[in-house]
Amino acid sequence: MSDRMKTISSAKSHGGVQGVYSHASDVCSCDMIFAVFVPPQAREKPCPVVWYLSGLTCTHANVMDKGEYRRMAAELGLIVVCPDTSPRGAGIPDEKDNWQFGGGAGFYLDATQEPYARNYRMYSYVTEELPALIAREFPADMTRQAIFGHSMGGHGALTIALKNPGRFKSCSAFAPIVQPSTAGWSRPAFEKYLGADETSWRPYDTTLLIEDGHRFPEFFVDQGTSDGFLNDGLKPWLLEAACAKAGIALTLRMQDGYDHSYFFISTFMDDHLRWHAQRLSDLKA
Amino acid sequence: MSDRMKTISSAKSHGGVQGVYSHASDVCSCDMIFAVFVPPQAREKPCPVVWYLSGLTCTHANVMDKGEYRRMAAELGLIVVCPDTSPRGAGIPDEKDNWQFGGGAGFYLDATQEPYARNYRMYSYVTEELPALIAREFPADMTRQAIFGHSMGGHGALTIALKNPGRFKSCSAFAPIVQPSTAGWSRPAFEKYLGADETSWRPYDTTLLIEDGHRFPEFFVDQGTSDGFLNDGLKPWLLEAACAKAGIALTLRMQDGYDHSYFFISTFMDDHLRWHAQRLSDLKA
């Protein structure tokens, strides 16, 4: 391993290895932590990489602890990378006091406004710096990547896939924020990170990216009907309308009685990993 | 539900319901919290009950979050009950400062020494009060019960099964403490809870219970070879010797490279639930 990456912990699980690592991030100007599961198949040959982006308030650890992805990832031979959701310790105002801004709320965008622009660059971190580190340090086949996420991380997955359609074979989401530029829990953060001119928000809004001509072949989305944020911050019908208009194939499953928690995510984790595996060539699912 | 039980949280998961509940425990003289997963089959008819006892430092929540038992429990139609590991808030000396005593370290015994005897009665709590509550409040078939656990909870499962062989159809454990009366991490607690006369410890020690004539038909144990406590507090060969001498069928699997964590437990959770389901009649596994 390079001088730049440190192993915080490593444990055998489901025949593979679940590790937690840190490195000095140039992009975020701070140390960043992330989790990687390497399946047993990686001892034989490089494996495809599935990116899981987490939601508001989460670190790398929430999905690692509660997401229940290792059994199926080991079966399918998938590396699963779980980044943090923001820089940490930047010392900006509001960093720790507001669950919808700052720590745990990076929104997978590159801030342009001071004092956030130096650290809050999760878009570049997740699409450039961390992939380069993964390619260098892990037995990863970077020609085969998929991306998914939950809530704010669903927003991250959808927007990143739309802007990098050649890189990802597939994209899915659990209860994604599909229109953050209008949702109550993201508008204030977008204004602070990106400024008052809302045209600068469009590259970080799934429905507006589609409106502006970005395309991805197909999306797979699960949404609980008992999710307390359904009618407020999530509104999956906005994604449905945008995809219908643009001719993007959307598989939207409204899951009866499920909420916004990891109890919901873990229930459908197998389905999402199979979806990705089927689209990452050379994999049976 | 009765006046005595309150629902703290409830979420749909894997088609069933994962709930967290509290009640005023007469046995422990404090409010106690526990988790119950009810599988979808319970809408049709009462389901068998599998008890999971957790290890040192844990609450009901650790296995609920990290144990990955719901998928298989839902498939097999098993209710999974996860009690806390001690009374809480008793205000005894050392309650919060010592991870091997007091809070999180009830050792599934009934303390006889003051000031612990009033609250620290986890044996009676787990074998009498909580089962009565489960029978009353949940769609449980109490004629079909199984028990398992991890580390201190493996000790709990083994000792409780040996003392109540008619009640449980099966018993298994992950990395159990098999001889707590000699292990460094449990001797000080046993002395405080039960006094210096070690004959009073024998009913709470698996190997000594077997030596004293208690029997259970068969045990299933998984133990990681990279478990940091293997040669110190765990020593599964002591159980192996006791079972061999007593003619108890022991399936002991030494799992190469696994540690003492939930990454280990969750890897083999399916195997344990299948083991129990096969022994709980009317269940396919």
Coordinates of C-alpha atoms in Angstrom, one line a residue:
Chain A
M1 CA 0.0 0.0 0.0
S2 CA 1.1 3.5 -0.6
D3 CA 2.2 6.0 2.0
R4 CA -1.0 7.8 1.4
M5 CA -3.5 5.1 2.5
K6 CA -3.7 3.6 6.0
T7 CA -5.7 0.6 7.1
I8 CA -7.9 1.5 10.1
S9 CA -9.4 -2.0 10.4
S10 CA -9.7 -5.2 8.4
A11 CA -11.9 -8.2 9.1
K12 CA -12.7 -11.3 7.2
S13 CA -16.4 -11.5 6.4
H14 CA -18.3 -13.8 4.0
G15 CA -15.0 -15.2 2.7
G16 CA -13.8 -11.7 1.7
V17 CA -12.3 -8.8 3.6
Q18 CA -14.2 -5.7 5.0
G19 CA -11.7 -3.0 5.5
V20 CA -11.8 0.6 6.6
Y21 CA -9.1 3.0 5.3
S22 CA -8.0 6.6 5.6
H23 CA -5.9 8.8 3.3
A24 CA -4.9 12.4 3.0
S25 CA -7.3 13.8 0.5
D26 CA -5.9 16.6 -1.7
V27 CA -9.3 17.3 -3.2
C28 CA -11.0 17.8 0.2
S29 CA -7.9 19.1 2.0
C30 CA -8.4 16.8 4.9
D31 CA -8.1 13.1 5.9
M32 CA -10.9 11.0 4.5
I33 CA -12.1 7.6 5.6
F34 CA -13.8 5.0 3.4
A35 CA -14.8 1.4 3.6
V36 CA -14.1 -1.3 0.9
F37 CA -15.3 -4.9 0.8
V38 CA -13.2 -7.1 -1.4
P39 CA -14.8 -10.4 -2.3
P40 CA -13.0 -13.8 -2.3
Q41 CA -12.9 -13.9 -6.1
A42 CA -10.4 -11.0 -6.0
R43 CA -7.7 -13.4 -5.0
E44 CA -8.0 -14.9 -8.5
K45 CA -8.6 -11.8 -10.7
P46 CA -9.6 -8.2 -10.5
C47 CA -13.3 -7.7 -9.7
P48 CA -15.9 -5.1 -10.7
V49 CA -16.4 -2.1 -8.4
V50 CA -19.8 -1.0 -7.1
W51 CA -19.9 2.4 -5.5
Y52 CA -22.4 2.9 -2.6
L53 CA -23.1 6.6 -1.7
S54 CA -24.7 7.2 1.7
G55 CA -27.3 9.6 2.8
L56 CA -27.4 12.6 5.1
T57 CA -25.8 12.2 8.6
C58 CA -24.0 9.0 7.5
T59 CA -20.3 8.1 7.4
H60 CA -18.8 5.1 5.6
A61 CA -19.9 3.0 8.6
N62 CA -23.7 3.1 8.4
V63 CA -24.0 0.9 5.3
M64 CA -21.0 -1.2 6.3
D65 CA -22.8 -2.0 9.6
K66 CA -26.4 -2.1 8.5
G67 CA -26.5 -2.5 4.7
E68 CA -26.1 -6.3 4.6
Y69 CA -24.3 -6.2 1.3
R70 CA -21.4 -8.6 1.9
R71 CA -23.1 -11.9 1.5
M72 CA -24.4 -11.1 -2.0
A73 CA -21.3 -9.2 -3.0
A74 CA -19.2 -12.2 -2.0
E75 CA -21.5 -14.5 -4.0
L76 CA -21.4 -12.2 -7.1
G77 CA -17.7 -11.2 -6.8
L78 CA -18.2 -7.5 -6.4
I79 CA -15.9 -5.0 -4.7
V80 CA -18.1 -2.5 -2.8
V81 CA -16.7 0.9 -2.0
C82 CA -18.4 3.1 0.6
P83 CA -17.1 6.7 0.8
D84 CA -17.9 9.1 3.6
T85 CA -20.5 11.8 2.8
S86 CA -18.5 14.9 3.4
P87 CA -15.1 16.2 4.4
R88 CA -14.5 16.2 8.2
G89 CA -13.0 18.8 10.4
A90 CA -13.0 21.6 7.9
G91 CA -14.0 24.0 10.6
I92 CA -16.6 25.9 8.6
P93 CA -19.6 27.6 10.2
D94 CA -22.6 25.3 10.7
E95 CA -20.5 22.2 10.1
K96 CA -21.7 20.2 13.0
D97 CA -25.0 21.8 14.1
N98 CA -27.1 21.2 11.0
W99 CA -27.8 17.7 9.7
Q100 CA -28.7 19.0 6.3
F101 CA -25.4 21.0 5.8
G102 CA -21.7 20.5 6.4
G103 CA -20.5 17.4 8.1
G104 CA -22.5 14.4 6.7
A105 CA -24.1 16.6 4.1
G106 CA -21.7 17.1 1.2
F107 CA -24.4 16.4 -1.4
Y108 CA -21.8 15.1 -3.9
L109 CA -21.1 18.5 -5.3
D110 CA -18.1 20.8 -5.6
A111 CA -18.8 23.9 -3.6
T112 CA -17.9 27.2 -5.3
Q113 CA -18.6 29.6 -2.4
E114 CA -16.3 30.5 0.5
P115 CA -15.6 29.2 3.0
Y116 CA -16.7 25.9 1.7
A117 CA -14.9 25.7 -1.7
R118 CA -11.6 24.5 -0.2
N119 CA -13.0 21.3 1.4
Y120 CA -16.5 20.6 0.2
R121 CA -15.7 19.0 -3.1
M122 CA -17.3 15.6 -2.8
Y123 CA -18.1 15.4 -6.5
S124 CA -14.4 15.5 -7.5
Y125 CA -13.5 13.4 -4.5
V126 CA -15.9 10.6 -5.4
T127 CA -15.4 10.7 -9.2
E128 CA -11.7 11.4 -9.4
E129 CA -9.5 11.2 -6.4
L130 CA -11.0 8.1 -4.7
P131 CA -11.4 6.1 -7.9
A132 CA -7.7 6.7 -8.6
L133 CA -6.8 5.4 -5.1
I134 CA -9.1 2.4 -5.5
A135 CA -7.6 1.5 -8.8
R136 CA -4.1 1.8 -7.3
E137 CA -4.6 0.0 -4.0
F138 CA -7.3 -2.7 -4.6
P139 CA -7.7 -5.6 -7.1
A140 CA -10.3 -3.6 -9.0
D141 CA -11.4 -3.9 -12.6
M142 CA -12.1 -0.2 -13.2
T143 CA -13.5 -1.0 -16.7
R144 CA -16.5 -2.4 -14.9
Q145 CA -18.1 0.0 -12.4
A146 CA -21.6 0.5 -11.1
I147 CA -23.0 3.1 -8.7
F148 CA -25.9 3.2 -6.3
G149 CA -26.9 5.0 -3.1
H150 CA -29.5 6.0 -0.6
S151 CA -31.4 9.3 -0.2
M152 CA -28.7 12.0 -0.6
G153 CA -26.5 9.2 -1.9
G154 CA -29.2 8.2 -4.4
H155 CA -29.0 11.8 -5.6
G156 CA -25.2 11.4 -5.8
A157 CA -25.5 8.1 -7.7
L158 CA -28.0 9.4 -10.3
T159 CA -26.3 12.7 -11.0
I160 CA -22.8 11.1 -11.2
A161 CA -24.1 8.4 -13.6
L162 CA -25.8 11.0 -15.8
K163 CA -22.6 13.0 -16.0
N164 CA -20.4 9.9 -16.5
P165 CA -22.5 7.5 -18.5
G166 CA -19.5 5.9 -20.1
R167 CA -18.0 4.9 -16.8
F168 CA -20.8 3.1 -15.2
K169 CA -22.5 0.0 -16.5
S170 CA -25.5 0.5 -14.2
C171 CA -27.0 2.9 -11.6
S172 CA -29.7 2.3 -9.0
A173 CA -31.0 4.0 -5.9
F174 CA -32.9 3.6 -2.6
A175 CA -35.3 6.5 -2.0
P176 CA -33.2 9.1 -3.9
I177 CA -33.5 12.9 -3.6
V178 CA -34.3 13.4 -7.3
Q179 CA -34.8 17.2 -7.4
P180 CA -32.6 18.7 -4.7
S181 CA -32.9 22.2 -6.1
T182 CA -36.5 22.3 -5.0
A183 CA -36.5 20.0 -1.9
G184 CA -36.7 21.8 1.4
W185 CA -33.8 19.9 3.0
S186 CA -31.3 20.6 0.2
R187 CA -32.1 24.1 -1.1
P188 CA -30.4 25.9 1.8
A189 CA -27.3 23.7 1.4
F190 CA -27.2 24.3 -2.4
E191 CA -27.4 28.0 -1.9
K192 CA -24.5 28.0 0.6
Y193 CA -22.3 25.7 -1.4
L194 CA -23.1 27.0 -4.9
G195 CA -24.5 30.5 -4.5
A196 CA -27.8 32.1 -5.1
D197 CA -27.7 31.7 -8.9
E198 CA -29.7 28.6 -9.4
T199 CA -28.4 27.9 -12.8
S200 CA -25.2 26.7 -11.1
W201 CA -27.3 24.1 -9.3
R202 CA -28.5 22.3 -12.4
P203 CA -25.5 20.0 -12.8
Y204 CA -26.3 18.6 -9.3
D205 CA -30.0 18.0 -9.9
T206 CA -31.1 14.7 -11.5
T207 CA -34.3 16.0 -13.1
L208 CA -32.6 19.1 -14.4
L209 CA -29.6 17.2 -15.7
I210 CA -32.1 15.1 -17.7
E211 CA -33.8 18.2 -18.9
D212 CA -30.5 19.6 -20.0
G213 CA -29.9 16.6 -22.2
H214 CA -27.8 14.2 -20.0
R215 CA -28.7 10.6 -20.4
F216 CA -28.2 7.2 -18.8
P217 CA -29.7 4.0 -20.3
E218 CA -31.7 2.8 -17.3
F219 CA -32.3 3.5 -13.6
F220 CA -33.5 1.1 -10.9
V221 CA -35.1 2.7 -7.9
D222 CA -36.8 1.3 -4.8
Q223 CA -38.9 3.7 -2.7
G224 CA -40.8 2.8 0.5
T225 CA -44.5 4.0 0.7
S226 CA -44.2 4.6 4.4
D227 CA -41.1 6.8 4.0
G228 CA -41.6 9.9 6.0
F229 CA -39.8 12.0 3.4
L230 CA -41.8 10.6 0.4
N231 CA -44.0 13.6 -0.2
D232 CA -41.6 16.2 0.9
G233 CA -37.9 15.7 -0.1
L234 CA -38.1 12.7 -2.3
K235 CA -41.1 12.8 -4.7
P236 CA -40.0 9.9 -7.0
W237 CA -42.8 10.9 -9.5
L238 CA -40.6 13.8 -10.5
L239 CA -38.0 11.3 -11.7
E240 CA -40.6 9.2 -13.3
A241 CA -41.8 12.2 -15.4
A242 CA -38.3 13.3 -16.3
C243 CA -37.3 9.8 -17.4
A244 CA -40.6 9.3 -19.4
K245 CA -40.0 12.5 -21.3
A246 CA -36.4 11.7 -22.0
G247 CA -36.9 8.1 -22.9
I248 CA -34.8 6.8 -20.0
A249 CA -35.9 3.3 -18.8
L250 CA -36.9 3.6 -15.2
T251 CA -37.8 0.7 -13.0
L252 CA -39.5 2.3 -10.0
R253 CA -40.7 0.0 -7.3
M254 CA -43.0 1.4 -4.6
Q255 CA -42.4 -0.9 -1.7
D256 CA -45.5 -1.1 0.5
G257 CA -45.0 -0.2 4.1
Y258 CA -41.2 0.4 4.0
D259 CA -39.6 3.5 5.6
H260 CA -36.4 5.4 4.9
S261 CA -34.1 3.3 7.2
Y262 CA -31.5 0.6 6.7
F263 CA -34.3 -1.9 7.5
F264 CA -35.6 -0.9 4.1
I265 CA -32.3 -0.7 2.3
S266 CA -31.1 -4.1 3.6
T267 CA -34.3 -5.8 2.5
F268 CA -33.7 -4.9 -1.1
M269 CA -29.9 -4.9 -1.1
D270 CA -29.7 -8.3 -2.8
D271 CA -31.9 -7.1 -5.7
H272 CA -29.8 -4.1 -6.3
L273 CA -26.5 -6.0 -6.3
R274 CA -28.0 -8.6 -8.7
W275 CA -29.2 -5.7 -10.9
H276 CA -25.6 -4.4 -11.1
A277 CA -24.0 -7.8 -11.5
Q278 CA -26.2 -8.6 -14.4
R279 CA -25.0 -5.4 -16.1
L280 CA -21.3 -5.9 -15.3
S281 CA -20.1 -8.3 -17.9
D282 CA -18.7 -11.7 -17.1
L283 CA -20.8 -12.0 -14.0
K284 CA -23.6 -14.4 -13.4
A285 CA -26.5 -13.1 -11.2
Chain B
M1 CA -50.5 -4.7 23.8
S2 CA -50.5 -4.5 27.5
D3 CA -49.9 -1.4 29.7
R4 CA -46.6 -3.0 30.6
M5 CA -45.0 -3.0 27.1
K6 CA -44.2 0.1 25.0
T7 CA -43.1 0.2 21.4
I8 CA -40.0 2.3 21.0
S9 CA -39.7 1.7 17.2
S10 CA -41.1 -0.5 14.5
A11 CA -40.0 -0.9 10.9
K12 CA -40.9 -3.3 8.1
S13 CA -37.9 -5.3 7.0
H14 CA -37.7 -8.4 4.8
G15 CA -41.5 -8.6 4.8
G16 CA -41.7 -8.8 8.6
V17 CA -41.4 -6.3 11.3
Q18 CA -38.3 -5.4 13.4
G19 CA -39.5 -3.8 16.6
V20 CA -37.8 -2.4 19.7
Y21 CA -39.8 -2.5 22.9
S22 CA -39.5 -1.5 26.6
H23 CA -41.2 -2.7 29.7
A24 CA -41.0 -2.3 33.4
S25 CA -39.2 -5.5 34.6
D26 CA -40.1 -6.8 38.0
V27 CA -37.2 -9.2 37.9
C28 CA -34.6 -6.6 37.2
S29 CA -36.3 -3.8 39.0
C30 CA -35.8 -1.4 36.1
D31 CA -37.1 -0.7 32.6
M32 CA -35.7 -3.2 30.1
I33 CA -35.4 -2.8 26.3
F34 CA -35.5 -5.7 23.9
A35 CA -35.8 -6.2 20.1
V36 CA -38.1 -8.7 18.3
F37 CA -38.2 -9.6 14.7
V38 CA -41.6 -11.1 13.6
P39 CA -41.5 -12.8 10.2
P40 CA -44.2 -12.5 7.6
Q41 CA -45.5 -16.0 8.3
A42 CA -46.7 -14.9 11.7
R43 CA -49.7 -13.2 10.0
E44 CA -51.0 -16.7 9.3
K45 CA -50.0 -18.6 12.4
P46 CA -47.8 -18.5 15.5
C47 CA -44.1 -18.9 14.7
P48 CA -41.2 -20.6 16.6
V49 CA -39.0 -18.3 18.7
V50 CA -35.3 -18.1 18.5
W51 CA -33.5 -16.3 21.3
Y52 CA -30.3 -14.5 20.5
L53 CA -28.2 -13.5 23.6
S54 CA -25.5 -10.9 23.0
G55 CA -22.0 -10.5 24.3
L56 CA -20.2 -8.1 26.6
T57 CA -20.8 -4.4 26.0
C58 CA -23.8 -5.0 23.8
T59 CA -27.4 -3.9 24.0
H60 CA -30.3 -5.4 22.1
A61 CA -29.2 -3.1 19.2
N62 CA -25.9 -4.6 18.2
V63 CA -27.2 -7.8 16.7
M64 CA -30.3 -6.0 15.4
D65 CA -28.1 -3.6 13.4
K66 CA -25.2 -5.9 12.5
G67 CA -26.3 -9.5 12.8
E68 CA -28.0 -9.8 9.4
Y69 CA -30.6 -12.3 10.7
R70 CA -33.7 -10.9 9.2
R71 CA -33.5 -12.2 5.6
M72 CA -33.1 -15.8 6.7
A73 CA -35.5 -15.6 9.6
A74 CA -38.1 -14.2 7.2
E75 CA -37.4 -17.1 4.8
L76 CA -37.7 -19.7 7.6
G77 CA -40.5 -18.1 9.5
L78 CA -38.7 -17.5 12.8
I79 CA -39.3 -14.9 15.5
V80 CA -36.0 -13.6 16.7
V81 CA -35.9 -12.2 20.2
C82 CA -32.8 -10.1 21.2
P83 CA -32.7 -9.1 24.9
D84 CA -30.4 -6.6 26.5
T85 CA -27.3 -8.0 28.3
S86 CA -27.9 -6.4 31.7
P87 CA -30.2 -4.2 33.7
R88 CA -29.6 -0.5 33.1
G89 CA -29.4 2.4 35.5
A90 CA -29.2 0.3 38.7
G91 CA -26.7 2.7 40.1
I92 CA -24.3 0.1 41.5
P93 CA -20.6 0.7 41.8
D94 CA -18.5 0.0 38.7
E95 CA -21.7 -0.2 36.6
K96 CA -20.4 2.0 33.7
D97 CA -16.7 1.9 34.1
N98 CA -15.9 -1.7 33.5
W99 CA -16.8 -3.5 30.3
Q100 CA -16.6 -6.9 32.0
F101 CA -19.0 -6.0 34.9
G102 CA -22.2 -4.2 35.5
G103 CA -23.9 -2.5 32.5
G104 CA -23.6 -4.7 29.4
A105 CA -22.1 -7.6 31.5
G106 CA -25.0 -9.4 33.2
F107 CA -23.6 -12.8 32.4
Y108 CA -27.1 -14.3 32.3
L109 CA -26.9 -15.2 36.0
D110 CA -28.9 -14.2 39.1
A111 CA -26.6 -12.3 41.5
T112 CA -26.8 -13.2 45.1
Q113 CA -24.5 -10.6 46.5
E114 CA -25.4 -7.0 47.5
P115 CA -25.7 -4.5 46.0
Y116 CA -26.3 -6.5 42.8
A117 CA -28.9 -9.0 43.8
R118 CA -31.8 -6.6 43.4
N119 CA -31.2 -5.8 39.7
Y120 CA -28.7 -8.3 38.2
R121 CA -31.0 -11.2 37.6
M122 CA -30.6 -11.8 33.9
Y123 CA -31.0 -15.6 34.3
S124 CA -34.5 -15.2 35.6
Y125 CA -35.2 -12.3 33.3
V126 CA -34.3 -14.2 30.1
T127 CA -35.8 -17.6 31.2
E128 CA -39.0 -16.4 32.9
E129 CA -40.1 -12.8 32.8
L130 CA -39.3 -12.0 29.2
P131 CA -40.6 -15.4 27.8
A132 CA -43.9 -14.7 29.5
L133 CA -44.1 -11.3 28.0
I134 CA -43.2 -12.6 24.5
A135 CA -45.8 -15.3 24.8
R136 CA -48.4 -12.7 25.7
E137 CA -47.6 -10.0 23.3
F138 CA -46.3 -11.7 20.1
P139 CA -47.6 -14.4 17.7
A140 CA -45.2 -16.9 19.2
D141 CA -45.4 -20.7 19.4
M142 CA -43.7 -21.1 22.7
T143 CA -43.7 -24.9 22.3
R144 CA -41.0 -24.4 19.7
Q145 CA -38.0 -22.4 21.0
A146 CA -34.3 -22.4 20.2
I147 CA -31.5 -20.4 21.7
F148 CA -28.1 -19.1 20.6
G149 CA -25.7 -16.3 21.3
H150 CA -22.3 -14.8 21.0
S151 CA -19.4 -14.8 23.4
M152 CA -20.9 -14.0 26.8
G153 CA -24.3 -14.6 25.1
G154 CA -23.0 -18.0 23.9
H155 CA -22.3 -18.8 27.5
G156 CA -25.8 -17.7 28.2
A157 CA -27.3 -19.9 25.5
L158 CA -25.3 -23.0 26.4
T159 CA -26.0 -22.7 30.2
I160 CA -29.6 -21.9 29.8
A161 CA -30.1 -24.8 27.3
L162 CA -28.3 -27.2 29.7
K163 CA -30.6 -26.2 32.6
N164 CA -33.8 -26.2 30.5
P165 CA -33.3 -29.0 28.0
G166 CA -37.0 -29.6 27.6
R167 CA -37.7 -26.1 26.6
F168 CA -35.3 -25.7 23.7
K169 CA -35.2 -27.8 20.5
S170 CA -31.7 -26.6 19.7
C171 CA -28.8 -24.5 20.9
S172 CA -25.9 -22.9 19.1
A173 CA -23.2 -20.3 19.7
F174 CA -20.7 -18.0 18.1
A175 CA -17.4 -18.0 20.0
P176 CA -18.9 -18.8 23.4
I177 CA -17.3 -18.4 26.8
V178 CA -17.5 -22.0 27.8
Q179 CA -15.7 -21.9 31.2
P180 CA -16.4 -18.5 32.7
S181 CA -15.4 -19.6 36.2
T182 CA -11.7 -19.8 35.0
A183 CA -11.6 -17.1 32.3
G184 CA -9.9 -13.9 33.2
W185 CA -12.7 -11.6 31.9
S186 CA -15.5 -13.3 33.9
R187 CA -13.9 -14.5 37.2
P188 CA -14.0 -11.0 38.8
A189 CA -17.7 -10.5 37.8
F190 CA -18.7 -14.0 39.1
E191 CA -17.0 -13.2 42.4
K192 CA -18.9 -9.9 42.8
Y193 CA -22.2 -11.3 41.6
L194 CA -22.1 -14.7 43.3
G195 CA -19.6 -14.4 46.1
A196 CA -16.2 -16.0 46.7
D197 CA -17.5 -19.6 47.2
E198 CA -16.9 -21.0 43.7
T199 CA -19.4 -23.9 44.2
S200 CA -22.1 -21.2 43.6
W201 CA -20.6 -20.5 40.2
R202 CA -21.1 -24.0 38.9
P203 CA -24.7 -23.5 37.7
Y204 CA -23.4 -20.7 35.4
D205 CA -20.5 -22.5 33.8
T206 CA -21.1 -24.7 30.8
T207 CA -18.3 -27.2 31.3
L208 CA -19.1 -27.5 35.0
L209 CA -22.8 -27.9 34.4
I210 CA -21.9 -30.8 32.1
E211 CA -19.6 -32.2 34.7
D212 CA -22.5 -32.0 37.2
G213 CA -24.7 -34.1 35.0
H214 CA -26.7 -31.6 32.9
R215 CA -27.2 -32.6 29.4
F216 CA -28.4 -31.2 26.0
P217 CA -28.6 -33.4 22.9
E218 CA -26.3 -31.4 20.6
F219 CA -24.5 -28.1 20.3
F220 CA -23.4 -26.2 17.2
V221 CA -20.5 -23.8 17.7
D222 CA -18.6 -21.6 15.3
Q223 CA -15.3 -20.1 16.4
G224 CA -12.9 -17.9 14.4
T225 CA -9.3 -18.8 14.4
S226 CA -8.2 -15.2 14.4
D227 CA -10.4 -14.3 17.4
G228 CA -8.2 -12.4 19.8
F229 CA -9.9 -14.0 22.7
L230 CA -9.5 -17.6 21.5
N231 CA -6.6 -18.7 23.8
D232 CA -7.6 -16.5 26.6
G233 CA -11.3 -16.3 27.5
L234 CA -12.8 -18.7 25.0
K235 CA -10.8 -22.0 24.7
P236 CA -13.4 -24.0 22.8
W237 CA -11.4 -27.2 23.4
L238 CA -12.7 -27.1 27.0
L239 CA -16.2 -27.5 25.6
E240 CA -15.0 -30.2 23.2
A241 CA -13.5 -32.2 26.1
A242 CA -16.6 -31.8 28.3
C243 CA -18.9 -32.8 25.5
A244 CA -16.8 -35.8 24.5
K245 CA -16.7 -37.1 28.1
A246 CA -20.5 -36.6 28.5
G247 CA -21.5 -38.0 25.1
I248 CA -23.0 -34.7 24.0
A249 CA -22.8 -34.2 20.2
L250 CA -20.8 -31.1 19.5
T251 CA -20.3 -29.6 16.0
L252 CA -17.4 -27.3 16.5
R253 CA -16.3 -25.4 13.4
M254 CA -13.0 -23.6 13.5
Q255 CA -13.5 -20.8 10.9
D256 CA -10.2 -19.9 9.4
G257 CA -9.2 -16.2 9.7
Y258 CA -12.4 -14.9 11.3
D259 CA -12.3 -12.7 14.4
H260 CA -14.7 -12.0 17.3
S261 CA -16.8 -9.3 15.6
Y262 CA -20.2 -9.1 13.9
F263 CA -18.4 -9.5 10.6
F264 CA -17.8 -13.1 11.8
I265 CA -21.2 -13.6 13.3
S266 CA -23.1 -12.3 10.2
T267 CA -21.1 -14.6 7.9
F268 CA -22.4 -17.7 9.6
M269 CA -25.8 -16.4 10.8
D270 CA -27.6 -18.2 8.0
D271 CA -26.1 -21.5 9.0
H272 CA -27.2 -21.1 12.6
L273 CA -30.7 -20.1 11.7
R274 CA -31.0 -23.1 9.4
W275 CA -29.6 -25.4 12.1
H276 CA -32.4 -24.2 14.5
A277 CA -35.1 -24.3 11.8
Q278 CA -34.3 -27.9 11.0
R279 CA -34.8 -28.8 14.7
L280 CA -38.0 -26.7 15.2
S281 CA -40.6 -29.0 13.8
D282 CA -42.9 -28.1 10.8
L283 CA -40.1 -26.0 9.4
K284 CA -38.3 -26.6 6.2
A285 CA -34.7 -25.4 6.0

